[in-house]
Amino acid sequence: MAVPWRKNPNTSLECQPWRKLSVEGKILLVKGVFLASSYSILCTDSSLMWEEILDEENLLERSKSLNSHIEAPPTVITQQLLQRLLNGPLIKCKYSINITESLLTLSVSGPLQGDSGPEYQWNFCLHKTPSLVLKHQLVNPLLSMSVELLRQRNRLVDIIEKKDKEIRDYRENGAVISRKHLETLPFDEKAFTNEMIVTQDFQVSSIDPLSSIDSSWQDLYRDLSLCRNWVSSTDVTSSTTEMLPGTGGTWENKLPPSLIGSATTTPSVSPKKRSLESSPSKDAEKMRRLELERQLENSKAKNKKKKKKLM
Amino acid sequence: MAVPWRKNPNTSLECQPWRKLSVEGKILLVKGVFLASSYSILCTDSSLMWEEILDEENLLERSKSLNSHIEAPPTVITQQLLQRLLNGPLIKCKYSINITESLLTLSVSGPLQGDSGPEYQWNFCLHKTPSLVLKHQLVNPLLSMSVELLRQRNRLVDIIEKKDKEIRDYRENGAVISRKHLETLPFDEKAFTNEMIVTQDFQVSSIDPLSSIDSSWQDLYRDLSLCRNWVSSTDVTSSTTEMLPGTGGTWENKLPPSLIGSATTTPSVSPKKRSLESSPSKDAEKMRRLELERQLENSKAKNKKKKKKLM
C-alpha cells in the first residue's frame, strides 16, 4: 500500500527531523525550513527552545548590515545558511554561540560559496518559544518514537519466534545444517534484553543518546510527524511551496476523502484519542504553522519579483 | 552476566518511570517516591513540570488542616497517597485539578482505607520546576529510549536475517515443512517498515503515544535511568532507604570498583561522551537528588521516633 505522506514530505517545520549541532562544547538539536529567500528555524538544548522566522526583507537587511561589501541573491544566502546550520559545523566556518534564556545567538563566518568565496558573516538570532512548542516539537515526537519503536520491537520478536518454529520443524523432521556457522540458537527474549543492557552501547544510549542519532532515527521522526500532521490536517489544502534541496519536498497529492474518513472513524481508536487532535495546544500549534507557511509563501512571492547578482 | 543496578532499583526520583494520570480530561505524566512519612513527586503535561517534596512535619500539618477529624499514622497516609497518585484515578476517589504555570494542585478525596474507611481529603501542591528538570527527567530519558530501541530494533533484524539464512540452508538441502502454516517468508526490512507505518497503531503512536505506555516502556525507562545514575554516581554510597511497596527497592550492593573502573574507562566511549556526566546540568540535577535523599532520610529518621494510631 502506498503511503502518500511518506513520499511527499511536508514543508512545515514540524515535520522536519532534528539534527545534532555541537558548537563550543554545547550540544544542540536544530531543525529548519529554508526557502528561496526566507527561513524558519528551531533550536533546543533539550530544556528550552528558541526560534527564528526571517522573511526576505529582514534577511537582506541583516545580510547587508553584517556584510556591507557583499551583495548576494537571497537564494545563495539561504542555501549557504542551510549548509551552515543543518550540515554544520562546516570545517571552513567559524561558529560561536551565546545563550540566554530569552535569546540564542549563533554566529557563523566563512566563505560564501565553495572554499574560495568571500568571507560571509551570519548571526542566527533565535527567541525563546512558549513551552508548548517544546512539547509539540520535541517531547511528543519523542514519546511517539519510543512507543512506536517498542511496538516494532515486539513485532520483530513475533517474527523471530515464528522463524524458530519453522526451524524446529525442519530439525525435528531430520534436517541437518550443511554449514555449522549458519545454525542459530532459539531466541529467548529475556536473555536478549539482558544481553542488550550489559553492553557498552546501552551506557552510551543512557548517557549520550545524541551521539547515536542517525538517519533511521530521523526517518522515524519524520514519518510520525507527517502521519500526525496528515491525520489532523484534513482541512489544509495542498501546498506547492518549493523548498531548497535537502530540506524536504512538496505535497503533490493528498489521500482522497474516503480514505481520510476511514482513517479517522475506525473503531480501534476511541473517541478520547481523537479528541486530542483538536486540543487547544494542537490548535495553537496549527495556528503557528499556518502563520509560518503564510509568511514563507509571501516571502517567496516577493522573491520572484527581485533578482540580484552575487557580488 | 548479573546486572546489579537492575535487580536493586534505586530509591531516587530520577529512576522512577513515568505513569499516565488522566484527570478532568487532562493527561499528565506522574512519578514519585513515597517513603514511610514523606514523599517527593513530579508531574508534567509534557511542556511544563511541577514538583512537591513534603517532609513528615508538613505532611502531618496538611493532613490535619484538611481532615481535622482524622488522625492517621504517616505510613497510612503516604501509602494511601501513593495509591491515589500512581495507581489512579481510583474509582472510589474524586479527582480535581487546577493548573497555572507556577502551581499545579491535584485534589483527591475518598476513603482512607479500603472502601469503608473515613472520607479523607488530600491536595498535592506542586510548584513549577526549573526547565533543566524537564530535560533531565523527561527529554533526555526519551531521547535515550528512542536511540536504545532503534539499536535493539537493528539487532533483532540481524537475528531475523540469520534465522533466514539457516532456513534457506535447510530448504536448499531438500527439507520440506511438515505443516504449511509454519512456513515464513524471507524477511524484508523495507517491507516491514512500510507494513508498520500503514497500520492504525502507527497513527495511534503518532497522535496519542501516552495511551500505549505500558510496563515494557516503564522497564526500559527505569533501566536506562538506573544505568545513567550508576555510571555517573560512583561516589554515591549505598543507601538503605526503605521505600513503600510498589515504588521500588533498595540498593543492596554496588558493583566492585574494578568493574566500575572498566565501565568508565573503556576506549569505545570517547572523552567527549564522558564529559557530559560532569556537565553543569548534570551536577545541578545530582545536587537536587542528593538534597532530596537527605530530606527523605531525615524525615524517615524522625518517623521512627513517632507512632500514631489510625482514628
Coordinates of C-alpha atoms in Angstrom, one line a residue:
Chain A
M1 CA 0.0 0.0 0.0
A2 CA 1.4 3.4 -1.0
V3 CA 1.8 6.0 1.7
P4 CA 1.3 9.4 0.2
W5 CA 2.5 11.4 3.1
R6 CA 5.7 9.5 3.2
K7 CA 6.7 10.0 -0.4
N8 CA 5.9 13.7 -0.4
P9 CA 7.4 15.3 2.7
N10 CA 5.5 18.3 4.1
T11 CA 7.2 21.7 4.0
S12 CA 6.2 22.6 7.6
L13 CA 8.7 23.0 10.3
E14 CA 7.1 20.4 12.5
C15 CA 7.8 17.6 10.0
Q16 CA 11.5 18.3 9.8
P17 CA 13.6 15.9 11.9
W18 CA 16.1 17.2 14.4
R19 CA 19.8 17.2 13.7
K20 CA 22.6 17.5 16.2
L21 CA 24.8 20.6 16.2
S22 CA 27.8 20.8 18.5
V23 CA 29.3 24.3 19.0
E24 CA 31.8 25.4 21.6
G25 CA 31.1 22.3 23.6
K26 CA 27.3 22.9 23.7
I27 CA 25.2 20.2 22.1
L28 CA 22.0 21.4 20.5
L29 CA 19.3 20.0 18.3
V30 CA 18.4 22.1 15.3
K31 CA 15.8 21.9 12.5
G32 CA 14.8 24.3 9.8
V33 CA 12.9 25.1 6.6
F34 CA 14.9 27.1 4.2
L35 CA 13.1 28.6 1.2
A36 CA 14.4 30.7 -1.6
S37 CA 14.5 33.9 0.3
S38 CA 13.4 33.2 3.9
Y39 CA 13.8 30.6 6.6
S40 CA 12.3 29.4 9.8
I41 CA 14.5 27.5 12.3
L42 CA 14.2 25.9 15.8
C43 CA 16.9 25.1 18.2
T44 CA 16.8 23.4 21.6
D45 CA 19.2 22.4 24.3
S46 CA 16.5 19.8 25.4
S47 CA 15.2 22.1 28.1
L48 CA 14.5 25.4 26.3
M49 CA 13.6 26.1 22.7
W50 CA 14.3 29.1 20.6
E51 CA 13.1 30.0 17.1
E52 CA 13.7 32.5 14.3
I53 CA 11.4 33.2 11.4
L54 CA 13.0 35.5 8.9
D55 CA 11.4 36.9 5.8
E56 CA 13.1 38.2 2.7
E57 CA 13.2 41.9 3.8
N58 CA 14.9 41.2 7.1
L59 CA 17.1 38.6 5.5
L60 CA 18.5 41.1 3.1
E61 CA 18.8 43.8 5.7
R62 CA 20.8 41.6 8.1
S63 CA 23.0 40.4 5.2
K64 CA 23.8 44.0 4.3
S65 CA 24.4 45.1 7.8
L66 CA 26.8 42.2 8.6
N67 CA 28.4 42.1 5.1
S68 CA 28.4 45.6 3.6
H69 CA 30.8 44.6 0.8
I70 CA 28.8 41.7 -0.4
E71 CA 25.6 41.7 -2.4
A72 CA 24.3 38.2 -2.9
P73 CA 20.9 36.9 -4.1
P74 CA 18.6 35.6 -1.4
T75 CA 18.8 32.1 -2.8
V76 CA 22.5 31.9 -2.4
I77 CA 22.3 33.3 1.1
T78 CA 19.6 30.8 2.3
Q79 CA 21.4 27.9 0.6
Q80 CA 24.6 28.9 2.4
L81 CA 22.8 29.3 5.8
L82 CA 21.1 25.9 5.3
Q83 CA 24.5 24.3 4.9
R84 CA 25.9 26.2 7.9
L85 CA 23.0 25.3 10.3
L86 CA 21.9 21.8 9.2
N87 CA 25.1 20.3 7.8
G88 CA 27.4 22.0 10.3
P89 CA 29.6 22.6 11.9
L90 CA 31.3 23.1 8.5
I91 CA 35.1 22.9 8.6
K92 CA 35.7 26.2 6.7
C93 CA 33.4 28.1 9.0
K94 CA 33.9 29.6 12.5
Y95 CA 31.0 29.1 14.9
S96 CA 30.3 30.8 18.1
I97 CA 27.2 30.8 20.3
N98 CA 25.7 32.9 23.1
I99 CA 22.7 31.6 25.0
T100 CA 20.4 33.4 27.4
E101 CA 17.0 32.2 28.5
S102 CA 15.3 34.6 26.1
L103 CA 17.8 34.6 23.2
L104 CA 20.1 32.3 21.4
T105 CA 22.6 33.8 19.0
L106 CA 24.6 31.6 16.7
S107 CA 27.3 33.4 14.8
V108 CA 28.9 31.8 11.8
S109 CA 31.5 33.2 9.4
G110 CA 33.1 31.5 6.5
P111 CA 33.3 31.5 2.7
L112 CA 30.0 32.3 0.9
Q113 CA 30.4 29.8 -1.9
G114 CA 32.9 26.9 -2.0
D115 CA 36.3 27.3 -0.4
S116 CA 37.3 30.4 -2.3
G117 CA 34.3 32.6 -1.9
P118 CA 34.3 35.9 0.0
E119 CA 34.1 35.8 3.8
Y120 CA 30.5 36.0 4.8
Q121 CA 29.1 36.6 8.3
W122 CA 25.8 35.5 9.7
N123 CA 24.1 35.7 13.0
F124 CA 21.1 33.4 13.6
C125 CA 19.0 35.3 16.3
L126 CA 16.5 32.9 17.9
H127 CA 14.0 33.9 20.5
K128 CA 12.7 31.7 23.3
T129 CA 9.4 29.9 22.3
P130 CA 6.4 29.3 24.5
S131 CA 6.8 26.0 26.4
L132 CA 4.1 24.4 24.3
V133 CA 6.5 24.4 21.3
L134 CA 8.9 22.2 23.2
K135 CA 6.1 19.8 23.9
H136 CA 4.9 19.7 20.3
Q137 CA 8.2 19.7 18.5
L138 CA 10.3 17.5 20.9
V139 CA 8.6 15.8 23.8
N140 CA 5.5 14.4 22.0
P141 CA 7.5 13.2 19.0
L142 CA 10.0 11.5 21.3
L143 CA 7.1 9.9 23.2
S144 CA 5.7 8.7 19.8
M145 CA 9.1 7.3 18.8
S146 CA 9.6 5.4 22.0
V147 CA 6.1 3.9 21.8
E148 CA 6.3 3.1 18.1
L149 CA 9.8 1.5 18.4
L150 CA 8.6 -0.6 21.3
R151 CA 5.7 -1.8 19.1
Q152 CA 8.1 -2.6 16.3
R153 CA 10.4 -4.4 18.7
N154 CA 7.5 -6.6 19.8
R155 CA 6.5 -7.3 16.2
L156 CA 10.1 -8.3 15.3
V157 CA 10.2 -10.7 18.3
D158 CA 7.0 -12.3 17.0
I159 CA 8.6 -12.8 13.6
I160 CA 11.7 -14.3 15.2
E161 CA 9.5 -16.7 17.2
K162 CA 7.8 -17.8 14.0
K163 CA 11.2 -18.4 12.3
D164 CA 12.2 -20.5 15.3
K165 CA 9.1 -22.6 15.0
E166 CA 9.9 -23.2 11.3
I167 CA 13.5 -24.1 12.1
R168 CA 12.3 -26.5 14.9
D169 CA 10.0 -28.2 12.4
Y170 CA 12.9 -28.8 9.9
R171 CA 15.1 -30.1 12.6
E172 CA 12.5 -32.4 14.2
N173 CA 12.0 -33.9 10.7
G174 CA 15.6 -34.8 10.4
A175 CA 17.1 -31.8 8.5
V176 CA 20.7 -31.1 9.3
I177 CA 22.5 -27.8 8.8
S178 CA 25.1 -28.0 6.0
R179 CA 27.4 -25.4 7.4
K180 CA 27.6 -25.3 11.2
H181 CA 28.0 -21.5 11.5
L182 CA 24.6 -21.0 9.9
E183 CA 22.9 -22.6 12.9
T184 CA 21.2 -20.3 15.4
L185 CA 20.1 -20.6 19.0
P186 CA 16.4 -20.5 19.8
F187 CA 15.5 -16.9 20.6
D188 CA 14.9 -16.0 24.3
E189 CA 13.5 -12.5 24.8
K190 CA 14.6 -12.2 28.4
A191 CA 18.1 -13.3 27.5
F192 CA 18.1 -10.8 24.6
T193 CA 17.1 -7.9 27.0
N194 CA 19.8 -8.9 29.4
E195 CA 22.3 -9.1 26.7
M196 CA 21.4 -5.6 25.4
I197 CA 21.6 -3.8 28.8
V198 CA 25.1 -5.1 29.7
T199 CA 26.7 -3.7 26.6
Q200 CA 28.7 -0.6 26.3
D201 CA 26.2 0.8 23.8
F202 CA 23.4 0.7 26.4
Q203 CA 25.5 3.0 28.5
V204 CA 26.0 5.3 25.6
S205 CA 22.3 5.3 25.0
S206 CA 21.6 6.2 28.6
I207 CA 24.2 8.9 28.9
D208 CA 24.8 10.3 25.4
P209 CA 21.9 9.5 23.2
L210 CA 22.5 12.4 20.9
S211 CA 25.7 10.8 19.6
S212 CA 23.6 7.9 18.2
I213 CA 21.0 10.0 16.3
D214 CA 21.2 8.8 12.7
S215 CA 19.2 8.8 9.5
S216 CA 17.0 5.9 10.7
W217 CA 16.1 7.9 13.8
Q218 CA 15.4 11.0 11.6
D219 CA 13.3 8.9 9.2
L220 CA 11.1 7.7 12.0
Y221 CA 10.7 11.2 13.5
R222 CA 9.7 12.5 10.1
D223 CA 7.3 9.6 9.4
L224 CA 5.5 10.0 12.7
S225 CA 5.3 13.8 12.3
L226 CA 4.0 13.5 8.8
C227 CA 1.4 11.0 9.9
R228 CA 0.3 13.1 12.8
N229 CA 0.1 16.1 10.6
W230 CA -1.8 14.3 7.9
V231 CA -4.4 12.8 10.3
S232 CA -5.0 16.2 11.9
S233 CA -5.0 18.4 8.9
T234 CA -7.7 17.2 6.6
D235 CA -8.7 20.9 6.1
V236 CA -5.3 22.0 5.0
T237 CA -5.1 22.4 1.2
S238 CA -2.2 21.3 -0.9
S239 CA 0.8 23.4 -0.8
T240 CA 3.2 23.8 -3.6
T241 CA 5.8 25.7 -1.6
E242 CA 9.2 25.0 -3.1
M243 CA 11.9 24.1 -0.6
L244 CA 15.6 24.2 -1.0
P245 CA 17.2 20.8 -1.9
G246 CA 17.9 18.7 1.1
T247 CA 15.2 20.1 3.4
G248 CA 12.2 18.2 2.0
G249 CA 9.8 18.1 -0.9
T250 CA 6.2 19.2 -1.6
W251 CA 2.7 17.8 -1.1
E252 CA 2.0 16.5 -4.6
N253 CA -1.3 14.9 -3.5
K254 CA -3.5 14.1 -0.6
L255 CA -5.4 11.0 0.3
P256 CA -8.9 11.0 -1.1
P257 CA -11.6 12.0 1.5
S258 CA -12.8 8.4 1.5
L259 CA -9.6 7.1 2.9
I260 CA -9.2 10.0 5.3
G261 CA -12.7 9.3 6.5
S262 CA -11.9 5.7 7.2
A263 CA -8.7 6.6 9.0
T264 CA -10.4 8.9 11.4
T265 CA -13.5 6.8 12.1
T266 CA -12.0 3.4 12.5
P267 CA -13.4 1.8 15.7
S268 CA -10.0 0.8 17.1
V269 CA -9.2 4.4 18.0
S270 CA -11.5 5.5 20.8
P271 CA -13.2 9.0 20.8
K272 CA -10.9 10.0 23.7
K273 CA -7.9 9.5 21.4
R274 CA -9.4 11.5 18.6
S275 CA -10.3 14.4 20.8
L276 CA -6.6 15.0 21.3
E277 CA -6.3 16.3 17.8
S278 CA -8.4 19.3 18.5
S279 CA -6.9 20.2 21.8
P280 CA -6.0 23.8 22.5
S281 CA -2.3 23.1 22.2
K282 CA -2.9 21.4 18.9
D283 CA -4.8 24.3 17.6
A284 CA -2.2 26.7 18.9
E285 CA 0.5 24.8 17.0
K286 CA -1.6 24.6 13.9
M287 CA -2.1 28.4 14.0
R288 CA 1.7 28.8 14.4
R289 CA 2.3 26.6 11.5
L290 CA -0.3 28.2 9.2
E291 CA 1.1 31.6 10.1
L292 CA 4.6 30.4 9.3
E293 CA 3.5 28.9 6.0
R294 CA 1.7 32.2 5.1
Q295 CA 4.8 34.3 5.9
L296 CA 7.0 32.0 3.9
E297 CA 4.6 32.0 0.9
N298 CA 4.5 35.8 1.0
S299 CA 8.3 35.9 1.1
K300 CA 8.6 33.5 -1.8
A301 CA 6.1 35.6 -3.9
K302 CA 8.2 38.7 -3.2
N303 CA 11.3 36.9 -4.2
K304 CA 10.0 36.2 -7.7
K305 CA 9.9 39.9 -8.4
K306 CA 13.5 40.5 -7.5
K307 CA 16.8 39.3 -8.9
K308 CA 20.2 40.2 -7.7
K309 CA 23.7 39.3 -8.7
L310 CA 26.2 37.8 -6.4
M311 CA 29.0 40.4 -5.8
Chain B
M1 CA 26.1 -11.6 33.5
A2 CA 24.3 -10.2 36.5
V3 CA 23.3 -6.5 36.4
P4 CA 23.2 -5.3 40.0
W5 CA 21.6 -1.9 39.2
R6 CA 18.7 -3.7 37.5
K7 CA 17.9 -6.1 40.4
N8 CA 18.1 -3.4 43.1
P9 CA 16.2 -0.3 41.9
N10 CA 17.5 3.0 43.2
T11 CA 15.3 5.0 45.5
S12 CA 15.9 8.3 43.7
L13 CA 13.1 10.1 41.9
E14 CA 15.0 10.2 38.7
C15 CA 15.0 6.4 38.4
Q16 CA 11.2 6.1 38.8
P17 CA 9.3 5.6 35.5
W18 CA 6.5 7.9 34.4
R19 CA 2.9 6.8 34.7
K20 CA -0.1 8.3 33.0
L21 CA -2.7 10.1 35.0
S22 CA -5.8 11.4 33.3
V23 CA -7.9 13.8 35.4
E24 CA -10.7 16.0 34.1
G25 CA -9.7 15.4 30.5
K26 CA -6.1 16.5 31.2
I27 CA -3.4 13.9 30.5
L28 CA -0.4 14.1 32.8
L29 CA 2.7 12.0 33.5
V30 CA 3.4 11.5 37.1
K31 CA 6.2 9.8 39.1
G32 CA 7.0 9.7 42.8
V33 CA 8.9 8.3 45.7
F34 CA 6.8 7.6 48.7
L35 CA 8.6 6.8 52.0
A36 CA 7.1 6.0 55.4
S37 CA 6.3 9.6 56.3
S38 CA 7.3 11.8 53.4
Y39 CA 7.1 11.9 49.6
S40 CA 8.6 13.6 46.6
I41 CA 6.6 13.7 43.3
L42 CA 6.9 15.1 39.8
C43 CA 4.2 15.8 37.3
T44 CA 4.3 17.1 33.7
D45 CA 2.0 17.9 30.9
S46 CA 5.0 17.4 28.5
S47 CA 5.7 21.1 28.3
L48 CA 6.0 22.2 32.0
M49 CA 7.0 20.2 35.0
W50 CA 5.9 20.7 38.7
E51 CA 7.2 19.0 41.8
E52 CA 6.4 18.7 45.5
I53 CA 8.8 17.5 48.2
L54 CA 6.9 17.0 51.5
D55 CA 8.6 16.1 54.8
E56 CA 6.8 14.5 57.8
E57 CA 6.1 17.7 59.6
N58 CA 4.3 19.3 56.7
L59 CA 2.6 16.1 55.8
L60 CA 1.0 15.8 59.2
E61 CA 0.2 19.5 59.2
R62 CA -1.6 19.4 55.9
S63 CA -3.4 16.2 56.9
K64 CA -4.7 17.8 60.0
S65 CA -5.8 21.0 58.3
L66 CA -7.7 19.2 55.6
N67 CA -9.0 16.4 57.8
S68 CA -9.5 17.8 61.3
H69 CA -11.5 14.7 62.4
I70 CA -8.9 12.1 61.3
E71 CA -5.6 11.2 63.0
A72 CA -3.7 8.7 60.9
P73 CA -0.1 7.5 61.1
P74 CA 2.1 8.9 58.4
T75 CA 2.7 5.4 56.9
V76 CA -1.1 5.0 56.3
I77 CA -1.3 8.5 54.7
T78 CA 1.7 8.0 52.4
Q79 CA 0.5 4.6 51.4
Q80 CA -2.9 6.0 50.5
L81 CA -1.4 8.9 48.6
L82 CA 0.8 6.6 46.6
Q83 CA -2.3 4.7 45.6
R84 CA -4.1 7.8 44.7
L85 CA -1.3 9.3 42.6
L86 CA 0.4 6.4 40.9
N87 CA -2.4 3.8 40.7
G88 CA -5.0 6.4 39.9
P89 CA -7.5 7.5 39.1
L90 CA -9.0 5.2 41.8
I91 CA -12.7 4.6 41.2
K92 CA -13.7 5.4 44.8
C93 CA -11.9 8.7 44.8
K94 CA -12.9 12.1 43.4
Y95 CA -10.1 13.9 41.5
S96 CA -9.9 17.6 40.5
I97 CA -7.1 19.6 39.1
N98 CA -6.1 23.2 38.8
I99 CA -3.1 24.2 36.7
T100 CA -1.3 27.5 36.5
E101 CA 2.2 28.0 35.1
S102 CA 3.7 28.2 38.6
L103 CA 1.4 25.8 40.5
L104 CA -0.4 22.5 39.9
T105 CA -2.9 21.5 42.5
L106 CA -4.4 18.0 42.4
S107 CA -7.2 17.4 44.9
V108 CA -8.3 13.9 45.7
S109 CA -10.9 12.8 48.2
G110 CA -12.1 9.3 49.0
P111 CA -12.0 6.6 51.7
L112 CA -8.7 6.4 53.6
Q113 CA -8.5 2.6 53.9
G114 CA -10.5 0.2 51.7
D115 CA -14.0 1.0 50.6
S116 CA -15.4 1.6 54.1
G117 CA -12.7 3.9 55.6
P118 CA -13.5 7.5 56.6
E119 CA -13.5 10.2 53.8
Y120 CA -10.0 11.6 53.5
Q121 CA -9.1 14.7 51.6
W122 CA -5.7 15.5 50.1
N123 CA -4.2 18.3 48.0
F124 CA -1.0 17.7 46.1
C125 CA 0.5 21.1 45.7
L126 CA 3.3 21.1 43.1
H127 CA 5.5 24.0 42.2
K128 CA 7.0 24.6 38.7
T129 CA 10.5 23.3 38.4
P130 CA 13.4 24.9 36.5
S131 CA 13.5 23.9 32.9
L132 CA 16.5 21.7 33.5
V133 CA 14.3 19.3 35.4
L134 CA 12.2 18.7 32.3
K135 CA 15.3 18.0 30.3
H136 CA 16.7 15.6 32.9
Q137 CA 13.6 13.8 33.8
L138 CA 11.8 13.6 30.5
V139 CA 13.5 14.8 27.4
N140 CA 16.9 13.1 27.9
P141 CA 15.3 9.8 29.0
L142 CA 13.0 9.9 26.0
L143 CA 16.0 10.5 23.7
S144 CA 17.7 7.6 25.3
M145 CA 14.8 5.3 24.8
S146 CA 14.4 6.2 21.2
V147 CA 18.0 5.6 20.5
E148 CA 18.2 2.4 22.5
L149 CA 15.1 1.0 21.0
L150 CA 16.4 1.7 17.5
R151 CA 19.6 -0.1 18.4
Q152 CA 17.5 -3.1 19.6
R153 CA 15.4 -3.0 16.5
N154 CA 18.5 -3.2 14.4
R155 CA 19.8 -6.1 16.5
L156 CA 16.6 -8.0 16.1
V157 CA 16.7 -7.5 12.3
D158 CA 20.2 -9.0 12.4
I159 CA 18.9 -12.0 14.3
I160 CA 16.0 -12.5 11.8
E161 CA 18.4 -12.4 8.9
K162 CA 20.5 -15.1 10.5
K163 CA 17.4 -17.2 11.0
D164 CA 16.5 -16.7 7.3
K165 CA 20.0 -17.9 6.3
E166 CA 19.5 -21.1 8.4
I167 CA 16.1 -21.7 6.9
R168 CA 17.4 -21.2 3.4
D169 CA 20.1 -23.8 4.1
Y170 CA 17.6 -26.4 5.2
R171 CA 15.4 -25.7 2.2
E172 CA 18.2 -25.8 -0.3
N173 CA 19.2 -29.2 1.1
G174 CA 15.8 -30.6 0.5
A175 CA 14.0 -30.1 3.8
V176 CA 10.3 -29.7 3.5
I177 CA 8.0 -28.1 6.1
S178 CA 5.7 -30.6 7.7
R179 CA 2.9 -28.1 8.4
K180 CA 2.4 -25.4 5.8
H181 CA 1.3 -22.7 8.3
L182 CA 4.8 -22.9 10.0
E183 CA 6.5 -21.6 6.8
T184 CA 7.6 -18.0 6.9
L185 CA 8.5 -15.5 4.1
P186 CA 12.1 -14.2 3.9
F187 CA 12.3 -11.0 6.0
D188 CA 12.5 -7.7 4.1
E189 CA 13.3 -4.8 6.3
K190 CA 11.9 -2.2 3.9
A191 CA 8.6 -4.1 3.5
F192 CA 8.5 -4.4 7.3
T193 CA 8.9 -0.7 7.7
N194 CA 6.2 0.0 5.2
E195 CA 3.9 -2.5 6.7
M196 CA 4.3 -0.9 10.2
I197 CA 3.6 2.7 9.1
V198 CA 0.3 1.9 7.3
T199 CA -1.3 0.4 10.4
Q200 CA -3.8 2.0 12.6
D201 CA -1.3 1.5 15.5
F202 CA 1.2 3.8 13.8
Q203 CA -1.4 6.6 13.8
V204 CA -2.0 6.0 17.5
S205 CA 1.7 6.1 18.1
S206 CA 1.9 9.4 16.3
I207 CA -1.1 11.1 17.9
D208 CA -1.7 9.5 21.2
P209 CA 1.5 7.8 22.4
L210 CA 0.6 8.1 26.1
S211 CA -2.2 5.5 25.6
S212 CA 0.5 3.0 24.7
I213 CA 2.8 3.4 27.7
D214 CA 3.0 0.0 29.3
S215 CA 5.2 -1.9 31.7
S216 CA 7.8 -2.6 28.9
W217 CA 8.1 1.1 28.3
Q218 CA 8.4 1.7 32.0
D219 CA 11.0 -1.0 32.4
L220 CA 13.2 0.5 29.7
Y221 CA 12.9 4.0 31.2
R222 CA 13.9 2.6 34.6
D223 CA 16.8 0.5 33.2
L224 CA 18.2 3.5 31.3
S225 CA 17.9 5.8 34.3
L226 CA 19.4 3.3 36.6
C227 CA 22.3 2.8 34.2
R228 CA 22.9 6.5 33.8
N229 CA 22.7 7.0 37.5
W230 CA 25.1 4.1 38.2
V231 CA 27.7 5.2 35.7
S232 CA 27.7 8.8 37.0
S233 CA 27.5 8.1 40.7
T234 CA 30.5 6.1 41.7
D235 CA 30.9 8.4 44.7
V236 CA 27.3 7.8 46.0
T237 CA 27.4 5.4 48.9
S238 CA 24.9 2.6 49.4
S239 CA 21.5 3.7 50.5
T240 CA 19.3 1.6 52.7
T241 CA 16.3 4.0 52.4
E242 CA 13.2 1.9 52.7
M243 CA 10.5 2.6 50.1
L244 CA 6.9 1.7 50.2
P245 CA 5.9 -1.4 48.3
G246 CA 5.4 -0.8 44.7
T247 CA 7.6 2.2 44.3
G248 CA 10.9 0.4 44.0
G249 CA 13.5 -1.4 46.2
T250 CA 16.9 -0.7 47.8
W251 CA 20.5 -0.7 46.7
E252 CA 21.7 -4.0 48.3
N253 CA 25.0 -3.8 46.7
K254 CA 27.2 -1.9 44.3
L255 CA 29.5 -3.1 41.6
P256 CA 33.1 -3.6 42.7
P257 CA 35.4 -0.6 41.9
S258 CA 37.2 -2.8 39.3
L259 CA 34.0 -3.1 37.2
I260 CA 33.1 0.5 37.7
G261 CA 36.6 1.4 36.6
S262 CA 36.4 -0.7 33.4
A263 CA 33.0 0.7 32.6
T264 CA 34.1 4.3 32.8
T265 CA 37.5 3.9 31.0
T266 CA 36.6 1.6 28.2
P267 CA 38.0 3.1 24.9
S268 CA 34.8 2.7 22.9
V269 CA 33.4 5.8 24.7
S270 CA 35.2 8.9 23.7
P271 CA 36.3 11.6 26.2
K272 CA 33.7 13.9 24.8
K273 CA 30.9 11.5 25.8
R274 CA 32.2 11.1 29.3
S275 CA 32.5 14.8 29.9
L276 CA 28.7 15.0 29.6
E277 CA 28.4 13.3 33.0
S278 CA 30.0 16.2 34.8
S279 CA 28.2 18.9 32.9
P280 CA 26.7 21.8 35.0
S281 CA 23.2 20.5 34.3
K282 CA 24.2 17.0 35.5
D283 CA 25.7 18.5 38.6
A284 CA 22.7 20.6 39.3
E285 CA 20.5 17.5 39.0
K286 CA 22.7 15.5 41.2
M287 CA 22.6 18.2 43.9
R288 CA 18.9 18.2 43.7
R289 CA 18.8 14.4 44.1
L290 CA 21.2 14.4 47.0
E291 CA 19.3 17.1 48.7
L292 CA 16.0 15.2 48.2
E293 CA 17.6 12.0 49.5
R294 CA 18.9 13.9 52.6
Q295 CA 15.4 15.3 53.3
L296 CA 13.8 12.0 52.9
E297 CA 16.3 10.3 55.1
N298 CA 15.8 12.9 57.8
S299 CA 12.1 12.5 57.5
K300 CA 12.4 8.8 57.9
A301 CA 14.6 9.1 61.0
K302 CA 12.0 11.4 62.6
N303 CA 9.3 8.9 61.8
K304 CA 11.0 6.1 63.8
K305 CA 10.6 8.2 66.9
K306 CA 6.8 8.7 66.5
K307 CA 3.9 6.3 66.4
K308 CA 0.3 7.2 65.9
K309 CA -2.9 5.3 65.7
L310 CA -5.4 5.5 62.9
M311 CA -8.5 7.3 64.2

